[in-house]
Tab-separated table of C-alpha atoms and ligand atoms in Angstrom:
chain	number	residue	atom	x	y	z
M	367	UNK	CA	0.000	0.000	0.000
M	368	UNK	CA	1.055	3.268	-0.752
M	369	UNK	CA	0.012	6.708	-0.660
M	370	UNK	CA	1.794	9.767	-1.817
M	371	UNK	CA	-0.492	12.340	-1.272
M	372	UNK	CA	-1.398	13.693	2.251
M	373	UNK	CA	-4.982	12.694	2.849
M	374	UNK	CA	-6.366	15.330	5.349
M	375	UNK	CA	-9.085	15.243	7.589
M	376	UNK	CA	-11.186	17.710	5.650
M	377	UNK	CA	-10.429	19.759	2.486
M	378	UNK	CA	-12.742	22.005	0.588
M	379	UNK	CA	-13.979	21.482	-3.263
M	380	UNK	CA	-13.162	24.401	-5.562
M	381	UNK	CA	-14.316	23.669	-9.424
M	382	UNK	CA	-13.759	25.808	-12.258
M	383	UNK	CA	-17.504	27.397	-11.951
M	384	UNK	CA	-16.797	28.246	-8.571
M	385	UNK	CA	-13.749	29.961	-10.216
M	386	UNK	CA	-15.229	31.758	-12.925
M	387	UNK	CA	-18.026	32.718	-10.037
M	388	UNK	CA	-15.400	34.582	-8.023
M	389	UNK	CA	-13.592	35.837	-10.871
M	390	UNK	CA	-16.875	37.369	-12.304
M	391	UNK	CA	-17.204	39.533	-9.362
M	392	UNK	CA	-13.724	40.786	-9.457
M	393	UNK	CA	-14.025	42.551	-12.482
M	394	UNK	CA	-17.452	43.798	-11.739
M	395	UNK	CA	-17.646	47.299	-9.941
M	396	UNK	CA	-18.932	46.503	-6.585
M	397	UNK	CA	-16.014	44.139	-4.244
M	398	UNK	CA	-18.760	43.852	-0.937
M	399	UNK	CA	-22.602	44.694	-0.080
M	400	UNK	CA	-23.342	43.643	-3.795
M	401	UNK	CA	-26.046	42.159	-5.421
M	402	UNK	CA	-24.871	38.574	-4.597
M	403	UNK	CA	-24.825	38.470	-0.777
M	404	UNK	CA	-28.959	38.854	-0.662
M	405	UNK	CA	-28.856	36.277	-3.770
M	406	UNK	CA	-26.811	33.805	-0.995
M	407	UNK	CA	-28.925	34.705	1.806
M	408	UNK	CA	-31.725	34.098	0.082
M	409	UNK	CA	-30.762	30.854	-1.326
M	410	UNK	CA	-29.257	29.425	1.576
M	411	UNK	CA	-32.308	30.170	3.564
M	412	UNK	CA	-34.057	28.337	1.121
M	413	UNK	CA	-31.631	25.354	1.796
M	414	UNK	CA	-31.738	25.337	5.029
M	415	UNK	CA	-35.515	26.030	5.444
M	416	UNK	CA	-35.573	29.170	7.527
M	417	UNK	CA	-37.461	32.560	6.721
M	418	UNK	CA	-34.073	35.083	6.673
M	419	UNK	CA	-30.792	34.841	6.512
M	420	UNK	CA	-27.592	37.017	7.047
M	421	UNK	CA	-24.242	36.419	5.601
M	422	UNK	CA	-20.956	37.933	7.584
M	423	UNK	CA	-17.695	37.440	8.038
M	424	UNK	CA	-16.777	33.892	9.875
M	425	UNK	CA	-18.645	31.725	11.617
M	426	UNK	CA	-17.192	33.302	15.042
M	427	UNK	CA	-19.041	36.587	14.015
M	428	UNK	CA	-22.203	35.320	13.477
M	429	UNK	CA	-21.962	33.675	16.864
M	430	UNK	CA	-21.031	36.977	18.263
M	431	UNK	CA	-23.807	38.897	16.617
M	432	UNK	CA	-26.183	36.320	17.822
M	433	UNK	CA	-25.147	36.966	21.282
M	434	UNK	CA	-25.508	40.789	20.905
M	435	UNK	CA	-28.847	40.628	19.376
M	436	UNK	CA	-30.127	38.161	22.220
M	437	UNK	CA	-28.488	40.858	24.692
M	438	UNK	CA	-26.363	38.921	26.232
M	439	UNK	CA	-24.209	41.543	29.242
M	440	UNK	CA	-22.147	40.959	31.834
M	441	UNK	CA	-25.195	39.618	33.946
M	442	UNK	CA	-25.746	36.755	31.386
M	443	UNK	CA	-25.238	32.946	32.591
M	444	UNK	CA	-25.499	30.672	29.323
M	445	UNK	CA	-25.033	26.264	28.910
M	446	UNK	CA	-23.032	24.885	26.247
M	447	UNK	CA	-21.011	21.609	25.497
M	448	UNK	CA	-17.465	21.257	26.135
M	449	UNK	CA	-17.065	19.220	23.370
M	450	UNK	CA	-17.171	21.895	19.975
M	451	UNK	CA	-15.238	24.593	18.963
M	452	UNK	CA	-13.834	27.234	21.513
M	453	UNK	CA	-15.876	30.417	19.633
M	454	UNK	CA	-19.749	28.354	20.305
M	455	UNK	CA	-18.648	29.196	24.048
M	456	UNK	CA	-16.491	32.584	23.881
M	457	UNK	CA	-19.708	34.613	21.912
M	458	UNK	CA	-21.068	34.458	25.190
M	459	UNK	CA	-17.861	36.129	27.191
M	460	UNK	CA	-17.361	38.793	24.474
M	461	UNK	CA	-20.173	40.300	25.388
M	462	UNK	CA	-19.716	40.065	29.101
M	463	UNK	CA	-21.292	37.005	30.286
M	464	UNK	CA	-20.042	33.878	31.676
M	465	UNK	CA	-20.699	29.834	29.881
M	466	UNK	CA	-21.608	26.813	31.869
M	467	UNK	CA	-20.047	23.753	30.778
M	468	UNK	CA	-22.741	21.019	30.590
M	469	UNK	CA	-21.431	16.923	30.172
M	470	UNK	CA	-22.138	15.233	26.885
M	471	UNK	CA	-24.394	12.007	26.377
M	472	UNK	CA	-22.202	8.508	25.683
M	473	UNK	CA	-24.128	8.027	22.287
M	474	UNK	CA	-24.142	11.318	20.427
M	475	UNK	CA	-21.227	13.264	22.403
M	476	UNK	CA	-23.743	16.309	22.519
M	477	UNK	CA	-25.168	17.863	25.243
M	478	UNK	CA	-27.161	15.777	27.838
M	479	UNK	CA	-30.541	17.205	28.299
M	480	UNK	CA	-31.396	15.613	31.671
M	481	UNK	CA	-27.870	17.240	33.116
M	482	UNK	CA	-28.944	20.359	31.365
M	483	UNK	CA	-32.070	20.056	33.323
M	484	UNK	CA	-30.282	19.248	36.737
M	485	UNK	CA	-27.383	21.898	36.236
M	486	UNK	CA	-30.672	24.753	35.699
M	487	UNK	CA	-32.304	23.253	38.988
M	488	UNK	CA	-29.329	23.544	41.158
M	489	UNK	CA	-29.303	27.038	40.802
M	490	UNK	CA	-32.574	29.903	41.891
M	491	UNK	CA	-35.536	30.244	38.947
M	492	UNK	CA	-33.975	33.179	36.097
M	493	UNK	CA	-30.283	32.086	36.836
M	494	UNK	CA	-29.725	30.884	33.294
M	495	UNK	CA	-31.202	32.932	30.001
M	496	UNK	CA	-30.244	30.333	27.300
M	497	UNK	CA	-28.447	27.812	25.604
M	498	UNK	CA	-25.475	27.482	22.955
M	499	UNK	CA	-26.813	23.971	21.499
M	500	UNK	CA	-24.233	21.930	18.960
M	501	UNK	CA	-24.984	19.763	16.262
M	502	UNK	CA	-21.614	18.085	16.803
M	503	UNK	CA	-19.885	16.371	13.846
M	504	UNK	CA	-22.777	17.033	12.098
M	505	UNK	CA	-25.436	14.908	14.225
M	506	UNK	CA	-28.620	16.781	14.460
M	507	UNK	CA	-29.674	17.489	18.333
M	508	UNK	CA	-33.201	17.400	19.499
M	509	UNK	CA	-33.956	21.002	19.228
M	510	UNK	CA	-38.012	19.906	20.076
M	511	UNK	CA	-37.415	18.580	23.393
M	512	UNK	CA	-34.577	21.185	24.130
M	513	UNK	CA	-37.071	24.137	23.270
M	514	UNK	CA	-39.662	22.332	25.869
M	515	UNK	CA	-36.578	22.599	28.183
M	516	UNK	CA	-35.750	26.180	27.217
M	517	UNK	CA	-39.704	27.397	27.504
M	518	UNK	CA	-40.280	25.634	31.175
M	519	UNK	CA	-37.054	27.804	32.186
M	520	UNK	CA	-37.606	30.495	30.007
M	521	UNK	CA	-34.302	30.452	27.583
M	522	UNK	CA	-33.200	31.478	24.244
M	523	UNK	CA	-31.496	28.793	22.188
M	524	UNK	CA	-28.791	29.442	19.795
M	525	UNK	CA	-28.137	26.521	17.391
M	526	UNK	CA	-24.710	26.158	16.766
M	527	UNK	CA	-24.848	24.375	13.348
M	528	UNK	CA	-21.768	24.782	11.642
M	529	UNK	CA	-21.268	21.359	11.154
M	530	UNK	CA	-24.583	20.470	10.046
M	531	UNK	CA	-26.164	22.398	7.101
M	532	UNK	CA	-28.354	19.736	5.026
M	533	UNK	CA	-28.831	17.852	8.699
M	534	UNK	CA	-31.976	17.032	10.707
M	535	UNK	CA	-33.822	15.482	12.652
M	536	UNK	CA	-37.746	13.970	13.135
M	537	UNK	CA	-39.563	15.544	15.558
M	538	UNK	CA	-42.556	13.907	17.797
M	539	UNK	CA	-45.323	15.788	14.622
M	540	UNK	CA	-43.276	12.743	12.741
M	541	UNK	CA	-41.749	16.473	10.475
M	542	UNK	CA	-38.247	16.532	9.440
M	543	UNK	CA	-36.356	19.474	10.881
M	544	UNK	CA	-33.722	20.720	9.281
M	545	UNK	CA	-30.286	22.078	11.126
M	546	UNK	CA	-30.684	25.718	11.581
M	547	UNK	CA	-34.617	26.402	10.204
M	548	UNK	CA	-35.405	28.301	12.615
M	549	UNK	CA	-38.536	26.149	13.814
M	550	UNK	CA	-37.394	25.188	17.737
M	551	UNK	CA	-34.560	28.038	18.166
M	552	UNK	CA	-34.584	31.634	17.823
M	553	UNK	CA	-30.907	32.056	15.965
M	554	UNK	CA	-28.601	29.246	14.414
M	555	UNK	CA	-25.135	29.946	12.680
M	556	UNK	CA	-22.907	28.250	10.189
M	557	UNK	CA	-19.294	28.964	9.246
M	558	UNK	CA	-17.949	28.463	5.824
M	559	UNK	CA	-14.801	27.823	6.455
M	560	UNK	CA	-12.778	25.036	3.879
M	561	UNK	CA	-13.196	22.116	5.861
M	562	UNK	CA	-16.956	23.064	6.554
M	563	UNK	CA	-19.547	21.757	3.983
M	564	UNK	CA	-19.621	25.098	2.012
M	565	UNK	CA	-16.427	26.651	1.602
M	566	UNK	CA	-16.234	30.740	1.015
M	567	UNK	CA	-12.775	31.229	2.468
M	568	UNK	CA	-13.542	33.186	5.617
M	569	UNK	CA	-17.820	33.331	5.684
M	570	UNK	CA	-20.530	32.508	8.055
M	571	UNK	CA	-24.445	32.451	7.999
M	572	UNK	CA	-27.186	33.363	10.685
M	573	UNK	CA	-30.763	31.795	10.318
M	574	UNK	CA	-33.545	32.650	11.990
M	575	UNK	CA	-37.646	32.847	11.532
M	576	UNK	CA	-37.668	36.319	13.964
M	577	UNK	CA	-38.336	39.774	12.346
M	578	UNK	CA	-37.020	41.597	15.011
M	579	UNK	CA	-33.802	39.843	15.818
M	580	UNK	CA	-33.197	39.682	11.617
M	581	UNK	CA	-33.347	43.936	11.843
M	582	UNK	CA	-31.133	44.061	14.234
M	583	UNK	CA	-28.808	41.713	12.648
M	584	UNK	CA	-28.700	43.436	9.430
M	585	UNK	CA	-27.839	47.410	11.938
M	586	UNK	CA	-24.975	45.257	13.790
M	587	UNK	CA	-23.241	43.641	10.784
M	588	UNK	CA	-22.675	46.537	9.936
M	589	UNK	CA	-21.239	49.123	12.269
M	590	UNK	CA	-24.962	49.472	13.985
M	591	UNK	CA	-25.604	52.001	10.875
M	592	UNK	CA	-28.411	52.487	8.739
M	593	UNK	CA	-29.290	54.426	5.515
M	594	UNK	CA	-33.178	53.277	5.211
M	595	UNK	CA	-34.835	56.191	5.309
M	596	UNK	CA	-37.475	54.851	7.192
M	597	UNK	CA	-35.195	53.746	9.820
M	598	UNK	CA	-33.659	57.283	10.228
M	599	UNK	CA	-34.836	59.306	13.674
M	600	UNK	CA	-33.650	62.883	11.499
M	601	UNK	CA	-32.709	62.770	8.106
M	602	UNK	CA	-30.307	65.322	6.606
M	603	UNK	CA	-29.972	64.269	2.637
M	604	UNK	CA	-29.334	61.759	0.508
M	605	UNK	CA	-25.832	61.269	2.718
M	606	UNK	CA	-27.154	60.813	5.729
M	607	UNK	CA	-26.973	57.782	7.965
M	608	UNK	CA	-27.058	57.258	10.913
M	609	UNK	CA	-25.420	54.796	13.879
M	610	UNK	CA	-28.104	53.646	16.031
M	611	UNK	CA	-26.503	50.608	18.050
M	612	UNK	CA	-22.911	49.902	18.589
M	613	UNK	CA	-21.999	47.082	16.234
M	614	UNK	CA	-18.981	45.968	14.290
M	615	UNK	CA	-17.665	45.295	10.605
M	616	UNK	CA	-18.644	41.678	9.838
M	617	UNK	CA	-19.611	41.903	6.592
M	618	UNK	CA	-18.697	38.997	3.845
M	619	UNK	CA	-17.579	40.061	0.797
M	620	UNK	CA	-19.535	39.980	-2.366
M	621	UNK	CA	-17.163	37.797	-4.247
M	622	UNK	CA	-17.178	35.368	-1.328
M	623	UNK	CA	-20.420	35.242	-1.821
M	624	UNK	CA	-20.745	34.681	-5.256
M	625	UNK	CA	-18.215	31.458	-4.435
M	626	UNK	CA	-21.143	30.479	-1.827
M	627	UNK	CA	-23.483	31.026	-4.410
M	628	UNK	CA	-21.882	28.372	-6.665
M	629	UNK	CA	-20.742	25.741	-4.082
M	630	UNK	CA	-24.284	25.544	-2.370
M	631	UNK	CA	-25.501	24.351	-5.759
M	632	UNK	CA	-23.164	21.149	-5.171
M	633	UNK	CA	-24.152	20.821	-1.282
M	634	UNK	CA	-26.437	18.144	-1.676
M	635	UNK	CA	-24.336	16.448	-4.043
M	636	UNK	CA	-21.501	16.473	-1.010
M	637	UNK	CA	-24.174	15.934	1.643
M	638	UNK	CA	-24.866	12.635	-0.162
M	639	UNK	CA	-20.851	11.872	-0.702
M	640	UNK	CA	-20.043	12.040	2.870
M	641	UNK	CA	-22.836	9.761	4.121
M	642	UNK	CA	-21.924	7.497	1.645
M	643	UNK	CA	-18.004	7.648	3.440
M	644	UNK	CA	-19.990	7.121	6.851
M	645	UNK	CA	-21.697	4.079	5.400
M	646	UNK	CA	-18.456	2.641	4.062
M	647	UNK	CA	-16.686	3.314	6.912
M	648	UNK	CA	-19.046	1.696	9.425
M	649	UNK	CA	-19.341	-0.949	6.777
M	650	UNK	CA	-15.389	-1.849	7.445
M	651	UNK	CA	-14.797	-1.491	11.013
M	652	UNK	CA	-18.004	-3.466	11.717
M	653	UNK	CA	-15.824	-6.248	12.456
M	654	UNK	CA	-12.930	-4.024	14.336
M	655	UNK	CA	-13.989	-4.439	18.090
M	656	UNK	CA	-11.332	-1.653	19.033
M	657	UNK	CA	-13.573	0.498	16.821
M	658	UNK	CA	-16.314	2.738	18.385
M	659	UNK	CA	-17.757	3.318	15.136
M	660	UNK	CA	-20.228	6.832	14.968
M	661	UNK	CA	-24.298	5.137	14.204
M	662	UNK	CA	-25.172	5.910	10.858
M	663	UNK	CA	-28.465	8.278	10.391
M	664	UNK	CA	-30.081	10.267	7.062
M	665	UNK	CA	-30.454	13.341	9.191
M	666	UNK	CA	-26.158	12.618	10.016
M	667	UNK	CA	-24.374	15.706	7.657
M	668	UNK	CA	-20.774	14.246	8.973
M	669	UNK	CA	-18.605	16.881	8.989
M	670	UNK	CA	-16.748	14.783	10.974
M	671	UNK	CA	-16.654	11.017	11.007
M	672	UNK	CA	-15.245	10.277	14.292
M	673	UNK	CA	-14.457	6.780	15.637
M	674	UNK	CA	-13.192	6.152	19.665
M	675	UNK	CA	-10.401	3.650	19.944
M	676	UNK	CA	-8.442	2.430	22.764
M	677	UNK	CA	-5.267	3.772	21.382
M	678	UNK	CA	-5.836	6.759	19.992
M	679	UNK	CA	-2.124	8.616	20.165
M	680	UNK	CA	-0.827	5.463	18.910
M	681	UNK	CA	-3.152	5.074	15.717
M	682	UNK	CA	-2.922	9.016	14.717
M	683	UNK	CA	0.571	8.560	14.911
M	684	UNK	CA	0.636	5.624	12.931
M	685	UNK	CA	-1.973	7.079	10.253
M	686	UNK	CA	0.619	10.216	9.791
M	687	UNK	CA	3.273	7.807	8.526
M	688	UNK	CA	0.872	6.743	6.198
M	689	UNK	CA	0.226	10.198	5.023
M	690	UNK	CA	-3.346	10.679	6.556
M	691	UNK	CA	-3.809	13.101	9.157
M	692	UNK	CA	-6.643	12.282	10.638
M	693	UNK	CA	-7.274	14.717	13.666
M	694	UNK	CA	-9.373	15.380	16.991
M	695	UNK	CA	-12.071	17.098	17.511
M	696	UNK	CA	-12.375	18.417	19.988
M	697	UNK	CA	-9.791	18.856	23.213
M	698	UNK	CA	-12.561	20.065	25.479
M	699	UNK	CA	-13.422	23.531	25.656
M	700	UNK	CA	-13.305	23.601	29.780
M	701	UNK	CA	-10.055	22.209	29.694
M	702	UNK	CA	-8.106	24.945	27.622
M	703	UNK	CA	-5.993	27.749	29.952
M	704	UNK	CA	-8.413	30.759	29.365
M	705	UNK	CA	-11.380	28.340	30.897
M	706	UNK	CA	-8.968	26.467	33.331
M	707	UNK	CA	-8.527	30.339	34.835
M	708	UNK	CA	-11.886	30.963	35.230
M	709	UNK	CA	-11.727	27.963	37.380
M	710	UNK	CA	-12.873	24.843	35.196
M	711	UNK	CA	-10.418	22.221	35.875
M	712	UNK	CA	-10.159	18.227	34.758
M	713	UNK	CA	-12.739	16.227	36.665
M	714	UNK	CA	-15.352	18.703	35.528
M	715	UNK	CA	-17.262	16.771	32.939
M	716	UNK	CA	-16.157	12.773	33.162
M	717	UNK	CA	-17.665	12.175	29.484
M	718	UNK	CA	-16.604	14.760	27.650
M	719	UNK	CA	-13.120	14.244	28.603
M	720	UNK	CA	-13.445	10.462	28.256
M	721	UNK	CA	-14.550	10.720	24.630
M	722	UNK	CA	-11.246	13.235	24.378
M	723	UNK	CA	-8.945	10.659	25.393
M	724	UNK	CA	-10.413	8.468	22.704
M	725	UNK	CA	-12.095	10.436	19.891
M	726	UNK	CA	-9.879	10.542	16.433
M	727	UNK	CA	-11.874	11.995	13.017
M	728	UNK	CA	-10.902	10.141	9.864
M	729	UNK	CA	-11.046	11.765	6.468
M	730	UNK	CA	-14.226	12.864	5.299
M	731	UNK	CA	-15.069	15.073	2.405
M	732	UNK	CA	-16.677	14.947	-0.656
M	733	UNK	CA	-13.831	14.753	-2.955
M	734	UNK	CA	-12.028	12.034	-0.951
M	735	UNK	CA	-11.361	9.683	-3.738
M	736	UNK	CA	-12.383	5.547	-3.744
M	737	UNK	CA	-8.858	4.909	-3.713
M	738	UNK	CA	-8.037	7.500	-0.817
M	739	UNK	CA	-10.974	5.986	1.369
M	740	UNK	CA	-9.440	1.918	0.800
M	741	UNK	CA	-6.308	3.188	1.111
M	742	UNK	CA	-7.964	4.615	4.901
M	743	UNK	CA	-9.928	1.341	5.604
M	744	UNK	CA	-6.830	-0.417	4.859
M	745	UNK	CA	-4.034	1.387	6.859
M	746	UNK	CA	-6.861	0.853	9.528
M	747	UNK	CA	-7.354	-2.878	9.461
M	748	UNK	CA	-3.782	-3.438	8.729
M	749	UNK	CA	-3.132	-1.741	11.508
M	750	UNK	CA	-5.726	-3.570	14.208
M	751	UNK	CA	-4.563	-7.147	12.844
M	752	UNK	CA	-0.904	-6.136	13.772
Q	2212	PLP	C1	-15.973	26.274	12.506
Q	2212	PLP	C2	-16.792	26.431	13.718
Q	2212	PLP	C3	-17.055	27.690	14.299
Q	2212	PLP	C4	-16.383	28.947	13.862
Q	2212	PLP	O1	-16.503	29.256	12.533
Q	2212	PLP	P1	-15.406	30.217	11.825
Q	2212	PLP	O2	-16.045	30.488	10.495
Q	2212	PLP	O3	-14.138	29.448	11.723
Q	2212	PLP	O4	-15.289	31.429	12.664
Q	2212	PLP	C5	-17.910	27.736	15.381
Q	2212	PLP	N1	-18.468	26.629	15.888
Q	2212	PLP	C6	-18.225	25.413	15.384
Q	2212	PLP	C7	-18.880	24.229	15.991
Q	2212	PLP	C8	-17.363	25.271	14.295
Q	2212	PLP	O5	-17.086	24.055	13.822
């Protein structure tokens, strides 16, 4: 077996329309706030099955805008899952407040409702006012019975759904609900970074079904300043605008959207690729009973396949000197040294930092060839019949 090319965990998929998309908007006159980010917003709504959209910057922005136009302050106390990426938990201490780690279930590594439930009990009614909720590797979580959680304690959700655009769930009306529509949170995000499904470069979405928190979105992208007339309190002249809030540059650009524009025509196509990976992969380690193999589901978007091993250091190590760097996702949140300071420590949550110890994610993306996925499945049983 051989392999000369690096085989990554994740890697975007630039064609030459994609190219000839960006390129387009190059030599057009307008570079950002052109006519293509309300063509992405409104097609990526469509996608995702929510009523408005807003493009910005990164996925981190939208996160932070979403925590500005909930209003969270200094006086804000807000649950979230260790296990995901550092920014679904710092949104909250940008704007002042403080996170709550909550432990993760053994099946789905996202958060456990019924410690949810006990952490909000332990403390006086009103202590909490809502809930950073992860659709980890791309595994849809029960927004329904986390939104009759969130109403009986009176909580805003935010879904963080960056790794699950095209992913669902059934809910108890037997209706599939898609990652981020809007139907059982108030604001979801995505990130378009290149190992996410849609790759822009730098680029992130906001979805949401709310009027009112869509307004304000649209004043805080953009410096808290507005030109629509009937927005203005005085109006001077066909220059005048006017900063109403204090908000922050995170626009996208137009020729990143454009690019968005081209690869969400090919994001079912991918959605379909990488459960077909999932498949193939659970297919081979079946047999492996080191293997911890992920359950495969249609409402699944696997942005990450992840598998829990016994020896994890030992098998990423051995995969990099077969040219595939796998990787791990995540080290917990709680346990990095800006969290450790504000007094998390190890001990904190037993499952999240159990699945740590033994969580590795294997290749998965849509242009991961035939040959690049046997050349995986074999380095991997080669490597468990040693
Ligand atoms: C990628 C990611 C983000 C951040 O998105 P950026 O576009 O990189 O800022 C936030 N949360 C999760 C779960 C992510 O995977």
């Amino acid at each position: 077996m051989k392999n000369s090319k690096p085989i990554p965990y994740g890697r975007q998929h630039i064609t030459q329309e994609d190219i000839e998309a960006v390129t387009s908007v190059l030599q057009s006159d307008i570079l950002t706030q052109g006519p293509y980010i309300e063509e992405f917003e409104k097609k990526f709504a469509n996608y995702i099955g929510s009523t408005y959209a807003v493009a910005v910057a990164n996925g981190t922005a939208a996160l932070h805008l979403c925590a500005l136009a909930l209003g969270v302050n200094s006086s804000t106390k807000v649950i979230t899952t260790s296990i995901t990426f550092a920014a679904s938990a710092n949104c909250i201490h940008y704007c002042g407040g403080s996170i709550d780690f909550v432990d993760i279930d053994e099946q789905l590594y996202l958060l456990d409702f019924d410690k949810v439930e006990k952490q909000i009990q332990s403390k006086p009614a009103g202590f909490y006012n809502g809930i950073v909720a992860v659709d980890f590797a791309g595994q849809a979580i029960d927004l329904e019975k986390l939104r009759k959680l969130a109403n009986t304690h009176k909580l805003w959700i935010i879904e963080d759904a960056c790794h699950a655009p095209g992913g669902y769930f059934t809910d108890s009306r037997n209706i599939k609900q898609n990652c981020g529509n809007g139907t059982y949170a108030e604001l979801a995000i995505f990130s378009f970074h290149p190992v996410k499904h849609i790759a822009t470069g730098e680029g992130g979405m906001i979805t949401t079904n709310d009027k009112s928190l869509y307004d304000k979105l649209i004043l805080l992208r953009t410096h808290g300043i507005t030109r629509k007339p009937e927005l203005l309190i005085e109006n001077h002249g066909g220059w005048y605008y006017e900063m109403q809030e204090l908000g922050y540059n995170y626009r996208i650009t137009d020729f990143q959207a454009a690019l968005g524009i081209s690869q969400l025509k090919r994001a079912t196509e991918g959605l379909q690729k990488r459960k077909s990976i999932a498949r193939k992969y659970n297919a081979a380690f079946a047999q492996i009973e080191s293997i911890v193999t992920p359950s495969f589901e249609d409402g699944h978007a696997y942005h990450l396949y992840v598998i829990q091993v016994p020896d994890r250091l030992d098998l990423y190590n051995y995969l990099r000197s077969k040219n595939i760097f796998a990787q791990v996702h995540y080290i917990p949140v709680h346990l990095m040294p800006y969290y450790k300071q504000l007094g998390w420590k190890k001990g904190d949550l037993p499952l999240a930092e159990a699945y740590y110890e033994h969580c590795l994610s294997l290749p998965m993306y849509p242009t991961l060839s035939e040959e690049e996925l046997n050349y995986v499945i074999e380095c991997i049983i080669q490597y468990y019949s040693k």
